[in-house]
Tab-separated table of C-alpha atoms and ligand atoms in Angstrom:
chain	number	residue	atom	x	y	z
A	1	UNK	CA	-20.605	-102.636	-44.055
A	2	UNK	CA	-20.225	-104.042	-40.473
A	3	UNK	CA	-18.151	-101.817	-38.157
A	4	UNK	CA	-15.286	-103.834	-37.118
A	5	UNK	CA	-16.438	-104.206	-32.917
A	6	UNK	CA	-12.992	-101.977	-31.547
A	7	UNK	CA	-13.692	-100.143	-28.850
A	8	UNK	CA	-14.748	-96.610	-29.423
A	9	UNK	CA	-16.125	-93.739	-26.471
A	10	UNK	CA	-19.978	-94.325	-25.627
A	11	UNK	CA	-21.438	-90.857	-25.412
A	12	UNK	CA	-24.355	-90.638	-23.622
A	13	UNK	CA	-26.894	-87.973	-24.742
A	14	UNK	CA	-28.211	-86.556	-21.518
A	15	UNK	CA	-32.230	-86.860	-22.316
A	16	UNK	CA	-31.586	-90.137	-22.259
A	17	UNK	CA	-31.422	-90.202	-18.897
A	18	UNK	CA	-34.366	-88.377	-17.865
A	19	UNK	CA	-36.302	-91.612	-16.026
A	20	UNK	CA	-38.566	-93.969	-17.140
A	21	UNK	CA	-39.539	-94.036	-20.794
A	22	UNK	CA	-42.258	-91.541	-20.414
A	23	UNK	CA	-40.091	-89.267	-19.120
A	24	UNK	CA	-37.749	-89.406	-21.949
A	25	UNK	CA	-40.952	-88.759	-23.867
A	26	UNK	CA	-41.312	-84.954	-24.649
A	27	UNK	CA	-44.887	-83.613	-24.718
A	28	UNK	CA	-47.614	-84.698	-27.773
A	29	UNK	CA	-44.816	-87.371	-28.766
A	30	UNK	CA	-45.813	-90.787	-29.368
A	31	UNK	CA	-43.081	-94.342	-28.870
A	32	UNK	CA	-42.379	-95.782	-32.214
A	33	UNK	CA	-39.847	-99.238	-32.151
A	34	UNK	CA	-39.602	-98.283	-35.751
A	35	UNK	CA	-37.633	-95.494	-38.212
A	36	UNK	CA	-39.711	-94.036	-39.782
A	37	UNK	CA	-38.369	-92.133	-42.827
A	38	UNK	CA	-38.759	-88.443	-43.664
A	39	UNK	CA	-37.842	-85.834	-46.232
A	40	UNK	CA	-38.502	-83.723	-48.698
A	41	UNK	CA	-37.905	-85.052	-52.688
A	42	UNK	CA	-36.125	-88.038	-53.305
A	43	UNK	CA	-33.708	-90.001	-52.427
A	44	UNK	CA	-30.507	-88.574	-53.581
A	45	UNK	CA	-27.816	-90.709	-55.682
A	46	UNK	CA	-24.380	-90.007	-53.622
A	47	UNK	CA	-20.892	-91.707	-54.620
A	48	UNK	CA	-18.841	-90.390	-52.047
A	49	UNK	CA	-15.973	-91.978	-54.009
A	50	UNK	CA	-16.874	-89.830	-56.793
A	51	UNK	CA	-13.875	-87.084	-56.975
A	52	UNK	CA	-16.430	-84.486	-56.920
A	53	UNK	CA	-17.922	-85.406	-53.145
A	54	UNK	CA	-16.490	-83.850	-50.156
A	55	UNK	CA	-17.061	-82.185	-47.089
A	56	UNK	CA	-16.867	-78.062	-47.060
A	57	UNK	CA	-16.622	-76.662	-44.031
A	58	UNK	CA	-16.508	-72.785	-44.422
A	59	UNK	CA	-18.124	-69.130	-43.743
A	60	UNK	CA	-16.875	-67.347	-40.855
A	61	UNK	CA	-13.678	-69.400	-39.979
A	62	UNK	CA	-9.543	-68.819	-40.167
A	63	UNK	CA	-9.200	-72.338	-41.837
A	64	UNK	CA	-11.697	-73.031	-44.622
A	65	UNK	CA	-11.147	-77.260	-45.372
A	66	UNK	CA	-12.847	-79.966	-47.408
A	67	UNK	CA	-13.098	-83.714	-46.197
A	68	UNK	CA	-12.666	-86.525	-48.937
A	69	UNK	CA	-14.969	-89.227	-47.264
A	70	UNK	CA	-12.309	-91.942	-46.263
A	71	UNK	CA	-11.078	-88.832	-44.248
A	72	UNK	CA	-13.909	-88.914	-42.354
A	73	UNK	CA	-13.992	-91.874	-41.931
A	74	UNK	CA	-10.135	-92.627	-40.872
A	75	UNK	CA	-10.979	-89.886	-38.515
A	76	UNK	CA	-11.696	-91.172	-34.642
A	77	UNK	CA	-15.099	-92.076	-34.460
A	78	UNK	CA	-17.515	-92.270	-31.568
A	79	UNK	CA	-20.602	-94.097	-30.323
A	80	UNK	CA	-23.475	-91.180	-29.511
A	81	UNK	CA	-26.604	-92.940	-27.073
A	82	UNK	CA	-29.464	-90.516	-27.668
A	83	UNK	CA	-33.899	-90.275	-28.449
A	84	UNK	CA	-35.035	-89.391	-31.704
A	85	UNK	CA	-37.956	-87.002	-31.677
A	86	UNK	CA	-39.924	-86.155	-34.985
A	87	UNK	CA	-42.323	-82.936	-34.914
A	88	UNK	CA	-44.096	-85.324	-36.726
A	89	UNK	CA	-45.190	-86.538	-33.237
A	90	UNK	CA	-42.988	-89.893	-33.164
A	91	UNK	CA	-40.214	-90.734	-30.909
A	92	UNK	CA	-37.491	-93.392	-30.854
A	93	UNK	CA	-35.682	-94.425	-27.950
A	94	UNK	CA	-32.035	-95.534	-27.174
A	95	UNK	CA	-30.442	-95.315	-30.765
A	96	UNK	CA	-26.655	-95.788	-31.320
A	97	UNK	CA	-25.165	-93.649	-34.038
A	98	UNK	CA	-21.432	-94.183	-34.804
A	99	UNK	CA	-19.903	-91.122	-36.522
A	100	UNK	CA	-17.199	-87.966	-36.301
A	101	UNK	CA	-17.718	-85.523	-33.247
A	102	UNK	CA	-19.225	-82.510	-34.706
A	103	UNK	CA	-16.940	-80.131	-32.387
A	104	UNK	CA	-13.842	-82.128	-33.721
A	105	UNK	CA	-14.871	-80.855	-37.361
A	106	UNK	CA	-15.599	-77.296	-36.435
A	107	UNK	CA	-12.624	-76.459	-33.971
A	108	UNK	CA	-10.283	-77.910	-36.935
A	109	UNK	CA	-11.732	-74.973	-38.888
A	110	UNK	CA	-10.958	-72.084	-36.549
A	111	UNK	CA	-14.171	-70.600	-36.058
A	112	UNK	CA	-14.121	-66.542	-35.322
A	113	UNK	CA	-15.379	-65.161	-32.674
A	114	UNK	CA	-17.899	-63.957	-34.641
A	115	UNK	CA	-19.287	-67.570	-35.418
A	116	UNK	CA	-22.758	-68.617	-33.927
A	117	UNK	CA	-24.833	-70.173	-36.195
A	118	UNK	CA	-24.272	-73.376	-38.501
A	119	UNK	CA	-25.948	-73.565	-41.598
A	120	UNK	CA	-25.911	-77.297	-42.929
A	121	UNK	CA	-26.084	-77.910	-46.730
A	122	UNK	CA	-27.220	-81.026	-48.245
A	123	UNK	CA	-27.946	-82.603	-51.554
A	124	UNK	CA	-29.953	-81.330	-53.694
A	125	UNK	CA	-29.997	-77.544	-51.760
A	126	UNK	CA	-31.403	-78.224	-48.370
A	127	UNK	CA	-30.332	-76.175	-45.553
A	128	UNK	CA	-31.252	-76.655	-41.746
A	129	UNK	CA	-29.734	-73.812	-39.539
A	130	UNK	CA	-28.300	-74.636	-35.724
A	131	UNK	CA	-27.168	-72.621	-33.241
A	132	UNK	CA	-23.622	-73.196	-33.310
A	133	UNK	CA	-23.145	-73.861	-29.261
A	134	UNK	CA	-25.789	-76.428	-29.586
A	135	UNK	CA	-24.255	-78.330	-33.244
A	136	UNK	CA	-21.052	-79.129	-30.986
A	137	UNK	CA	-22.701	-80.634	-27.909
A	138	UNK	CA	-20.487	-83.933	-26.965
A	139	UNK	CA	-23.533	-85.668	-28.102
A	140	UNK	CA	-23.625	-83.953	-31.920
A	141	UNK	CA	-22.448	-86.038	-34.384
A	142	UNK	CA	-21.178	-86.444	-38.542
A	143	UNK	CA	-23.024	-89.694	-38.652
A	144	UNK	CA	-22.268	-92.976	-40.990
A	145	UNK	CA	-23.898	-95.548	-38.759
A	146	UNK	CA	-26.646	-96.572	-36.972
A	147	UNK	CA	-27.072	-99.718	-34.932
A	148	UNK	CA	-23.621	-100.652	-35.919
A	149	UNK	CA	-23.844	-100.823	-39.735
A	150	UNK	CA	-23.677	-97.815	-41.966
A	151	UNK	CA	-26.809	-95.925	-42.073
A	152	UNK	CA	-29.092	-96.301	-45.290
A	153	UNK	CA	-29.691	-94.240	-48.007
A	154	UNK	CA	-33.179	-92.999	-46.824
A	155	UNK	CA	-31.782	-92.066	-43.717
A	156	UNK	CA	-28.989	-90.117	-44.983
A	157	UNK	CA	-25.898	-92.611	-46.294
A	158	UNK	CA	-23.050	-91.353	-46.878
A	159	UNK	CA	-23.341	-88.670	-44.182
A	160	UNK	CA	-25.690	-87.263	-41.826
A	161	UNK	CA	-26.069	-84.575	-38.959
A	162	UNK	CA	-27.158	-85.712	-36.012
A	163	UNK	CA	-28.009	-83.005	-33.468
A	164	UNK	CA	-30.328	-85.320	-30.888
A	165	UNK	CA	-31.564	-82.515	-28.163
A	166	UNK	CA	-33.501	-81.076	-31.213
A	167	UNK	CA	-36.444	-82.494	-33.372
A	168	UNK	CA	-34.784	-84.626	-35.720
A	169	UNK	CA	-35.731	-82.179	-38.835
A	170	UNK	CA	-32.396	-80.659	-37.010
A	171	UNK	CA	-30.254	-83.572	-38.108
A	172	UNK	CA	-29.247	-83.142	-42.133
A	173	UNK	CA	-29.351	-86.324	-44.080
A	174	UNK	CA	-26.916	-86.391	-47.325
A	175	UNK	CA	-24.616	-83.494	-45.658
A	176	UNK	CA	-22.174	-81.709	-48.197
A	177	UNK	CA	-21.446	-78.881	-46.032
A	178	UNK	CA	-20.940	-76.666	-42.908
A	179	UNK	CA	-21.186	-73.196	-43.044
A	180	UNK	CA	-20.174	-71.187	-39.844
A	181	UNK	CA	-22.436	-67.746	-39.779
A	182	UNK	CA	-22.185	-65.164	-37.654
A	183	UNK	CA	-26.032	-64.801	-37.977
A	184	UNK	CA	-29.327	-66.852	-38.160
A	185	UNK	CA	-31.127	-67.483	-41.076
A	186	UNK	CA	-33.814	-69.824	-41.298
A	187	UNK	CA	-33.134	-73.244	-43.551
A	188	UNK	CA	-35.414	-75.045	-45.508
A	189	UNK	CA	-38.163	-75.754	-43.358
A	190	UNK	CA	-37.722	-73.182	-41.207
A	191	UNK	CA	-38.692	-71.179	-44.712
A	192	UNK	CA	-41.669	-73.139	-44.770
A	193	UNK	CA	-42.780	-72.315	-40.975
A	194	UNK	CA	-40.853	-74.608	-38.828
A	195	UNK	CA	-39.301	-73.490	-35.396
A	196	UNK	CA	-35.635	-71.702	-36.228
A	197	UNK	CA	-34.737	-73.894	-33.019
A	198	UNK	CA	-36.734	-76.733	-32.331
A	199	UNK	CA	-36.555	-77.909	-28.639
A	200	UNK	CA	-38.993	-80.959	-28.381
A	201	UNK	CA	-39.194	-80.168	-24.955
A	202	UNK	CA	-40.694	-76.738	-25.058
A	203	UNK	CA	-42.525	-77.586	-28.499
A	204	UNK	CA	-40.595	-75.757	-30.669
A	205	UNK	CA	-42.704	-76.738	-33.710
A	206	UNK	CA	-43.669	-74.520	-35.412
A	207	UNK	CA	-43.422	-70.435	-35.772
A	208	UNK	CA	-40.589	-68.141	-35.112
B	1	LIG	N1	-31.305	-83.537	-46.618
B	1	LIG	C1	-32.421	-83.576	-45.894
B	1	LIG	N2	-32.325	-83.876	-44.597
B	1	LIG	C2	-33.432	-83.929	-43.821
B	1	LIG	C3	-34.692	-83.645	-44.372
B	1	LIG	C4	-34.787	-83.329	-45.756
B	1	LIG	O1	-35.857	-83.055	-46.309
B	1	LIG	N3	-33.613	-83.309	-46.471
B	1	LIG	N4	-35.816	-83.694	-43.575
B	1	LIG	C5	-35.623	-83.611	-42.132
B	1	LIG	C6	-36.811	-84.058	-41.446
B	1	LIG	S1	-38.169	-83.066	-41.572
B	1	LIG	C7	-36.821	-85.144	-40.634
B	1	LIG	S2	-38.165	-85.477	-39.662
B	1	LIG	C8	-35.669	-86.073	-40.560
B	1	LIG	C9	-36.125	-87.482	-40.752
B	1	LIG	O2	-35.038	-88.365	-40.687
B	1	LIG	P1	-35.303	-89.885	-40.977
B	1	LIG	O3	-35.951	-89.999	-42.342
B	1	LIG	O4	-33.963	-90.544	-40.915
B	1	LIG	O5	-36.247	-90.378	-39.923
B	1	LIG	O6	-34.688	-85.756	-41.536
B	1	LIG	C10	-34.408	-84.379	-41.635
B	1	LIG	N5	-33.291	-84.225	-42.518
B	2	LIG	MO1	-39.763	-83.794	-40.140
């Protein structure tokens, strides 16, 4: 589907404006013009008009919800700017993801004071854990779109994180859920040795 061309905000994520594009490039990172597409297993099969698909956001929060997905997407969307950075040592420059703000999501829930860590849940069972200061940048989306049509299947359809100052392993494709925690645990590759943060720009790779 074609997003109808309305005007929505243009968020700019601020590595994007770091210089030239070698300085948007973060060390051992090489330019790719294309997507290229990551994960672990397969593709999942999602219906999000199947009764059974929604959006849970819970854990340690006053107002537990659930999403249907034309909630989400009735709700006001916005343009997000940003790099993609792989620790797969690939980097894409000035994509445009259309999708929910992430902090809209979370503040509707009421975190606790006690709440500062996201664990995402996906399809399937994967997990990918986020500080929660850093999941609700302005720039931190609930994506459906990329380059102005809704984003494929590989790449995450019907829903995806999108948390774009962080290697892109950060960003959950086929997202079912948001947990609020009021500790860290590691997700699923963070079980299997990657960074429990991942800053491109220090090289968070790999190790704890
Ligand atoms: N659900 C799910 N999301 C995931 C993953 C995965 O295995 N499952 N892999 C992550 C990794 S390691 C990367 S590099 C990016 C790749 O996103 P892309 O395939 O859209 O480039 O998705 C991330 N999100
Ligand atoms: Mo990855």
């Amino acid at each position: 589907m074609t997003l109808p061309s309305t005007q929505r905000p243009l968020i700019i994520s601020p590595d994007t404006l770091r210089g030239s594009s070698k300085d948007r490039t973060p060390p051992a990172q090489a330019l790719t013009a294309k997507w290229p597409v990551l994960h672990y297993g397969s593709i999942p099969k999602v219906d999000p008009h199947n009764p059974d698909w929604r959006l849970r956001i819970f854990g340690q929060v006053e107002n537990e919800y659930e999403l249907t997905y034309d909630e989400i997407r009735a709700m006001p969307a916005v343009d997000v700017r940003c790099d993609m950075h792989c620790v797969t040592h690939w980097s894409r420059l000035d994509n445009v993801f259309t999708g929910v703000p992430t902090r809209a999501i979370i503040e509707r829930a009421k975190p606790r004071p006690s709440a500062k860590f996201v664990m995402c849940h996906s399809e399937a069972g994967f997990t990918v854990n986020v500080p929660l200061k850093e999941f609700i940048t302005d720039d931190c989306l609930l994506a459906y779109a990329w380059d102005g049509q809704d984003i494929t299947p590989e790449h995450g359809w019907p829903l995806r994180g999108l948390v774009p100052r962080l290697y892109l392993w950060k960003s959950a494709k086929w997202l079912r859920g948001i947990e609020l925690r009021n500790t860290d645990a590691p997700g699923f590759w963070e079980q299997n040795g990657y960074h429990m943060h991942g800053d491109p720009w220090s090289e968070e790779r790999f190790g704890w």
